mmCIF file of C-alpha atoms in Angstrom:
data_model
loop_
_atom_site.group_PDB
_atom_site.id
_atom_site.type_symbol
_atom_site.label_atom_id
_atom_site.label_comp_id
_atom_site.label_asym_id
_atom_site.label_seq_id
_atom_site.Cartn_x
_atom_site.Cartn_y
_atom_site.Cartn_z
ATOM 1 C CA MET B 48 -142.014 -108.333 -29.295
ATOM 2 C CA ARG B 49 -138.919 -110.159 -28.217
ATOM 3 C CA ASN B 50 -138.621 -110.797 -24.355
ATOM 4 C CA LEU B 51 -135.604 -110.185 -22.570
ATOM 5 C CA TYR B 52 -134.658 -113.796 -21.753
ATOM 6 C CA GLU B 53 -135.435 -114.747 -25.548
ATOM 7 C CA LEU B 54 -132.456 -111.519 -26.305
ATOM 8 C CA ALA B 55 -130.379 -112.691 -23.282
ATOM 9 C CA VAL B 56 -130.007 -115.838 -24.269
ATOM 10 C CA GLN B 57 -128.116 -115.607 -27.633
ATOM 11 C CA LEU B 58 -125.699 -112.877 -26.657
ATOM 12 C CA PRO B 59 -122.283 -113.588 -25.293
ATOM 13 C CA PRO B 60 -121.161 -112.500 -21.715
ATOM 14 C CA PRO B 61 -121.947 -108.596 -20.959
ATOM 15 C CA LEU B 62 -119.688 -105.805 -21.384
ATOM 16 C CA ALA B 63 -120.264 -103.204 -18.846
ATOM 17 C CA ASP B 64 -116.946 -101.923 -18.242
ATOM 18 C CA LYS B 65 -117.041 -100.216 -21.181
ATOM 19 C CA ARG B 66 -116.978 -96.438 -20.877
ATOM 20 C CA LEU B 67 -116.516 -95.621 -24.624
ATOM 21 C CA VAL B 68 -119.064 -96.714 -27.545
ATOM 22 C CA LEU B 69 -117.824 -95.652 -30.783
ATOM 23 C CA PHE B 70 -120.440 -96.208 -33.995
ATOM 24 C CA ASP B 71 -119.632 -96.299 -37.761
ATOM 25 C CA LEU B 72 -122.255 -94.131 -39.340
ATOM 26 C CA ASP B 73 -123.564 -95.655 -42.719
ATOM 27 C CA GLY B 74 -125.133 -99.016 -42.137
ATOM 28 C CA VAL B 75 -124.926 -98.751 -38.284
ATOM 29 C CA LEU B 76 -127.026 -95.899 -37.382
ATOM 30 C CA VAL B 77 -128.372 -94.582 -40.423
ATOM 31 C CA ASP B 78 -129.402 -96.906 -43.639
ATOM 32 C CA THR B 79 -127.886 -94.618 -46.730
ATOM 33 C CA ARG B 80 -127.624 -97.601 -48.942
ATOM 34 C CA ALA B 81 -130.097 -96.231 -51.350
ATOM 35 C CA ASN B 82 -128.544 -92.601 -51.091
ATOM 36 C CA MET B 83 -125.471 -94.098 -52.264
ATOM 37 C CA LEU B 84 -126.766 -96.033 -54.996
ATOM 38 C CA ALA B 85 -128.039 -92.990 -56.432
ATOM 39 C CA ALA B 86 -124.332 -91.316 -55.585
ATOM 40 C CA TRP B 87 -122.625 -94.566 -57.567
ATOM 41 C CA SER B 88 -124.925 -94.284 -60.632
ATOM 42 C CA ALA B 89 -124.365 -90.399 -61.078
ATOM 43 C CA VAL B 90 -120.105 -91.308 -61.020
ATOM 44 C CA CYS B 91 -121.092 -94.153 -63.436
ATOM 45 C CA ARG B 92 -122.677 -92.354 -66.013
ATOM 46 C CA VAL B 93 -120.678 -88.860 -65.894
ATOM 47 C CA LEU B 94 -117.576 -90.907 -66.164
ATOM 48 C CA GLY B 95 -118.602 -93.569 -68.189
ATOM 49 C CA VAL B 96 -117.490 -96.054 -65.238
ATOM 50 C CA ASP B 97 -118.644 -99.194 -65.900
ATOM 51 C CA VAL B 98 -118.653 -100.801 -62.125
ATOM 52 C CA PRO B 99 -121.515 -102.354 -60.013
ATOM 53 C CA PHE B 100 -122.931 -100.825 -57.250
ATOM 54 C CA ASP B 101 -122.071 -104.350 -55.416
ATOM 55 C CA ALA B 102 -118.918 -104.017 -56.249
ATOM 56 C CA TYR B 103 -119.021 -100.175 -54.703
ATOM 57 C CA ILE B 104 -120.473 -101.226 -51.283
ATOM 58 C CA ALA B 105 -118.397 -104.195 -50.876
ATOM 59 C CA GLU B 106 -115.272 -101.820 -50.253
ATOM 60 C CA ILE B 107 -117.071 -99.023 -48.176
ATOM 61 C CA GLY B 108 -115.450 -97.993 -44.850
ATOM 62 C CA GLN B 109 -112.402 -97.026 -46.489
ATOM 63 C CA PRO B 110 -111.002 -93.503 -47.720
ATOM 64 C CA PHE B 111 -112.809 -92.577 -51.159
ATOM 65 C CA GLY B 112 -109.432 -92.532 -52.792
ATOM 66 C CA SER B 113 -108.766 -96.303 -51.720
ATOM 67 C CA ILE B 114 -112.029 -97.609 -52.573
ATOM 68 C CA MET B 115 -111.325 -96.432 -56.491
ATOM 69 C CA ARG B 116 -108.133 -97.953 -56.703
ATOM 70 C CA ARG B 117 -109.218 -101.133 -55.617
ATOM 71 C CA LEU B 118 -111.886 -100.800 -57.752
ATOM 72 C CA GLY B 119 -109.062 -100.545 -60.364
ATOM 73 C CA ILE B 120 -110.517 -96.623 -61.022
ATOM 74 C CA GLY B 121 -107.862 -94.822 -59.162
ATOM 75 C CA HIS B 122 -107.092 -92.316 -62.109
ATOM 76 C CA LEU B 123 -110.683 -90.936 -61.723
ATOM 77 C CA SER B 124 -110.767 -91.059 -58.308
ATOM 78 C CA ASP B 125 -110.730 -86.984 -57.531
ATOM 79 C CA SER B 126 -113.253 -86.352 -60.323
ATOM 80 C CA ALA B 127 -115.114 -89.216 -59.118
ATOM 81 C CA GLU B 128 -115.610 -88.472 -55.445
ATOM 82 C CA ILE B 129 -116.815 -84.524 -56.485
ATOM 83 C CA ILE B 130 -119.666 -85.936 -58.441
ATOM 84 C CA TYR B 131 -120.340 -88.649 -55.777
ATOM 85 C CA ARG B 132 -120.430 -85.788 -53.090
ATOM 86 C CA GLN B 133 -122.676 -83.641 -54.524
ATOM 87 C CA ARG B 134 -125.206 -86.508 -55.469
ATOM 88 C CA SER B 135 -125.280 -87.802 -52.385
ATOM 89 C CA ALA B 136 -125.287 -84.349 -50.497
ATOM 90 C CA LEU B 137 -128.672 -84.042 -52.117
ATOM 91 C CA ASP B 138 -131.173 -86.103 -50.816
ATOM 92 C CA LEU B 139 -129.025 -87.317 -47.583
ATOM 93 C CA ALA B 140 -131.346 -85.077 -45.292
ATOM 94 C CA SER B 141 -133.847 -88.292 -45.717
ATOM 95 C CA ALA B 142 -132.065 -90.992 -45.317
ATOM 96 C CA PRO B 143 -133.929 -93.214 -42.552
ATOM 97 C CA VAL B 144 -132.260 -93.708 -39.384
ATOM 98 C CA TYR B 145 -132.187 -97.660 -38.585
ATOM 99 C CA ALA B 146 -135.569 -98.311 -35.825
ATOM 100 C CA ASP B 147 -134.771 -98.447 -32.409
ATOM 101 C CA ILE B 148 -131.381 -96.516 -32.562
ATOM 102 C CA ALA B 149 -132.058 -93.094 -31.293
ATOM 103 C CA LEU B 150 -133.615 -95.365 -28.403
ATOM 104 C CA MET B 151 -130.273 -97.315 -27.631
ATOM 105 C CA LEU B 152 -128.497 -94.061 -27.936
ATOM 106 C CA ASP B 153 -130.109 -92.541 -25.564
ATOM 107 C CA GLY B 154 -130.285 -95.489 -23.307
ATOM 108 C CA LEU B 155 -126.377 -95.428 -23.029
ATOM 109 C CA TYR B 156 -126.184 -91.720 -23.043
ATOM 110 C CA ALA B 157 -128.538 -91.680 -19.873
ATOM 111 C CA ALA B 158 -126.520 -94.586 -18.314
ATOM 112 C CA GLY B 159 -123.171 -92.342 -18.141
ATOM 113 C CA ARG B 160 -121.388 -94.233 -21.414
ATOM 114 C CA LYS B 161 -119.214 -91.755 -23.545
ATOM 115 C CA LEU B 162 -120.739 -91.928 -27.104
ATOM 116 C CA GLY B 163 -118.653 -91.197 -30.314
ATOM 117 C CA ILE B 164 -118.824 -91.704 -34.269
ATOM 118 C CA VAL B 165 -115.702 -93.033 -36.345
ATOM 119 C CA THR B 166 -116.868 -92.940 -40.430
ATOM 120 C CA SER B 167 -115.138 -92.660 -43.517
ATOM 121 C CA LYS B 168 -117.836 -90.013 -44.469
ATOM 122 C CA ASP B 169 -116.601 -86.390 -44.854
ATOM 123 C CA SER B 170 -117.802 -84.185 -42.294
ATOM 124 C CA GLU B 171 -120.310 -81.892 -44.426
ATOM 125 C CA ARG B 172 -122.185 -84.963 -44.798
ATOM 126 C CA THR B 173 -121.590 -86.389 -41.825
ATOM 127 C CA ALA B 174 -123.309 -83.117 -40.200
ATOM 128 C CA ILE B 175 -126.197 -83.572 -42.229
ATOM 129 C CA LEU B 176 -126.841 -86.840 -41.225
ATOM 130 C CA LEU B 177 -126.263 -85.394 -37.368
ATOM 131 C CA GLU B 178 -129.130 -84.063 -37.803
ATOM 132 C CA ARG B 179 -131.222 -86.809 -37.215
ATOM 133 C CA LEU B 180 -129.602 -88.221 -34.689
ATOM 134 C CA PRO B 181 -129.931 -87.739 -30.745
ATOM 135 C CA PRO B 182 -127.100 -84.870 -29.834
ATOM 136 C CA VAL B 183 -125.161 -87.754 -27.325
ATOM 137 C CA PHE B 184 -121.716 -87.690 -29.100
ATOM 138 C CA SER B 185 -118.650 -86.334 -27.170
ATOM 139 C CA VAL B 186 -116.504 -87.030 -30.072
ATOM 140 C CA VAL B 187 -117.060 -87.564 -34.090
ATOM 141 C CA ARG B 188 -114.235 -88.184 -36.278
ATOM 142 C CA CYS B 189 -114.386 -87.877 -40.382
ATOM 143 C CA PRO B 190 -111.297 -87.995 -42.726
ATOM 144 C CA ASP B 191 -108.891 -85.291 -42.284
ATOM 145 C CA SER B 192 -105.188 -84.952 -43.241
ATOM 146 C CA ALA B 193 -103.797 -86.016 -39.868
ATOM 147 C CA CYS B 194 -104.745 -89.177 -39.554
ATOM 148 C CA ARG B 195 -104.961 -92.334 -41.916
ATOM 149 C CA GLY B 196 -108.204 -93.914 -42.544
ATOM 150 C CA LYS B 197 -109.902 -96.873 -41.476
ATOM 151 C CA PRO B 198 -108.567 -100.048 -41.661
ATOM 152 C CA ALA B 199 -105.864 -97.944 -40.035
ATOM 153 C CA PRO B 200 -106.858 -97.310 -36.280
ATOM 154 C CA ASP B 201 -105.924 -93.653 -36.307
ATOM 155 C CA HIS B 202 -109.320 -92.176 -36.235
ATOM 156 C CA LEU B 203 -110.335 -94.410 -33.205
ATOM 157 C CA LEU B 204 -107.153 -94.062 -31.455
ATOM 158 C CA MET B 205 -107.560 -90.342 -31.579
ATOM 159 C CA ALA B 206 -111.283 -90.566 -30.570
ATOM 160 C CA MET B 207 -110.021 -92.609 -27.154
ATOM 161 C CA ALA B 208 -107.249 -89.611 -26.718
ATOM 162 C CA LEU B 209 -109.899 -86.796 -26.843
ATOM 163 C CA THR B 210 -112.013 -88.893 -24.042
ATOM 164 C CA ARG B 211 -109.753 -90.208 -22.036
ATOM 165 C CA CYS B 212 -110.353 -93.787 -22.228
ATOM 166 C CA ASP B 213 -108.115 -96.379 -22.498
ATOM 167 C CA PRO B 214 -108.387 -99.434 -25.069
ATOM 168 C CA CYS B 215 -110.312 -101.919 -22.541
ATOM 169 C CA GLU B 216 -112.798 -99.607 -21.944
ATOM 170 C CA THR B 217 -113.779 -99.101 -25.603
ATOM 171 C CA ILE B 218 -115.995 -101.035 -27.766
ATOM 172 C CA TYR B 219 -116.437 -100.176 -31.621
ATOM 173 C CA VAL B 220 -119.883 -101.109 -33.385
ATOM 174 C CA GLY B 221 -119.349 -101.245 -37.281
ATOM 175 C CA ASP B 222 -120.581 -103.273 -40.391
ATOM 176 C CA MET B 223 -117.670 -104.040 -42.234
ATOM 177 C CA ALA B 224 -114.425 -106.244 -42.617
ATOM 178 C CA SER B 225 -112.192 -102.300 -42.642
ATOM 179 C CA ASP B 226 -114.457 -101.368 -39.038
ATOM 180 C CA SER B 227 -113.147 -104.996 -37.890
ATOM 181 C CA GLU B 228 -109.569 -104.579 -38.539
ATOM 182 C CA ALA B 229 -109.364 -100.779 -37.636
ATOM 183 C CA ALA B 230 -110.706 -102.029 -34.122
ATOM 184 C CA ARG B 231 -107.947 -104.719 -34.081
ATOM 185 C CA ARG B 232 -105.428 -102.540 -35.005
ATOM 186 C CA ALA B 233 -106.559 -100.383 -31.943
ATOM 187 C CA GLY B 234 -106.379 -102.856 -29.673
ATOM 188 C CA ILE B 235 -110.156 -102.478 -28.771
ATOM 189 C CA ASP B 236 -113.170 -105.081 -28.937
ATOM 190 C CA PHE B 237 -115.521 -104.934 -31.944
ATOM 191 C CA LEU B 238 -119.661 -105.637 -32.184
ATOM 192 C CA HIS B 239 -120.519 -106.292 -35.628
ATOM 193 C CA ALA B 240 -123.851 -104.968 -36.494
ATOM 194 C CA ALA B 241 -126.029 -107.628 -38.669
ATOM 195 C CA TRP B 242 -127.944 -105.274 -40.148
ATOM 196 C CA GLY B 243 -125.590 -103.516 -41.847
ATOM 197 C CA TYR B 244 -123.680 -103.797 -45.489
ATOM 198 C CA GLY B 245 -121.132 -106.177 -44.490
ATOM 199 C CA GLU B 246 -121.147 -110.251 -43.662
ATOM 200 C CA ARG B 247 -119.387 -110.703 -40.228
ATOM 201 C CA PRO B 248 -115.946 -110.399 -40.623
ATOM 202 C CA PRO B 249 -114.306 -113.727 -39.442
ATOM 203 C CA GLY B 250 -112.795 -114.033 -36.336
ATOM 204 C CA THR B 251 -115.164 -111.845 -34.969
ATOM 205 C CA SER B 252 -116.808 -112.779 -31.611
ATOM 206 C CA LEU B 253 -119.507 -110.354 -30.735
ATOM 207 C CA GLN B 254 -122.460 -109.855 -32.889
ATOM 208 C CA VAL B 255 -125.920 -108.339 -32.526
ATOM 209 C CA THR B 256 -128.810 -108.567 -34.860
ATOM 210 C CA HIS B 257 -131.142 -105.452 -33.704
ATOM 211 C CA PRO B 258 -130.059 -102.126 -32.201
ATOM 212 C CA GLU B 259 -131.613 -102.820 -28.926
ATOM 213 C CA GLN B 260 -129.165 -105.701 -28.142
ATOM 214 C CA ILE B 261 -126.367 -103.288 -27.871
ATOM 215 C CA ALA B 262 -127.930 -101.881 -24.688
ATOM 216 C CA HIS B 263 -128.000 -105.608 -23.326
ATOM 217 C CA LEU B 264 -124.506 -106.264 -23.578
ATOM 218 C CA LEU B 265 -123.382 -102.529 -22.282
ATOM 219 C CA LEU B 266 -126.012 -102.465 -19.977
ATOM 220 C CA PRO B 267 -126.626 -105.393 -18.345
ATOM 221 C CA GLY B 268 -129.571 -105.491 -15.635
ATOM 222 C CA LYS B 269 -130.301 -101.827 -16.691
ATOM 223 C CA VAL B 270 -132.801 -102.214 -19.624
ATOM 224 C CA GLU B 271 -136.677 -103.191 -18.620
ATOM 225 C CA CYS B 272 -138.522 -103.486 -21.860
ATOM 226 C CA VAL B 273 -137.743 -104.253 -25.545
ATOM 227 C CA GLY B 274 -140.122 -102.571 -28.091
#
């Protein structure tokens, strides 16, 4: 067990003025790596694609069509997305929530913080994963026809508008470079979740290695124990 002092000395100054905490979903709140591997393997098998999973997962966080274009198979985007979503939905409900995520979310919510999700996952599969998480989210933003996907800032800006929060009051917790860029373009702070799927983006000053550290950053003096 890590004591509070050991955690505190590793963290940058607290961000206690943040009223809105937005989270990416895959790789930050829920570990969907195995699910994505199975879904991508199905795409490769059915469409005869030879693109390694490591190449695919390095691009996640962006709209699916953008990922396909970056992988050089944009002409297969529509078929690949149908196959991917169908295979992913089969066992997505069993994807594990990261340890201490529920405790962290409940603590932030109880302290009066507004919470939200901004994800590149479609609304149907996002709803499956939300069943695994505490019902604490004021806003959930998924891909739609009105807003551009990450790394564009549109969904972050919309989340702030819907919750009546300013950029200076908002922080986005993500794990990919596209999350960091979207936060930068939205004018909000970015917190890198080191347990996720992407390396710490260049220029990122804020990083946590355990979910409970988020509470230490945003609720200084209110966290009494660490499990």
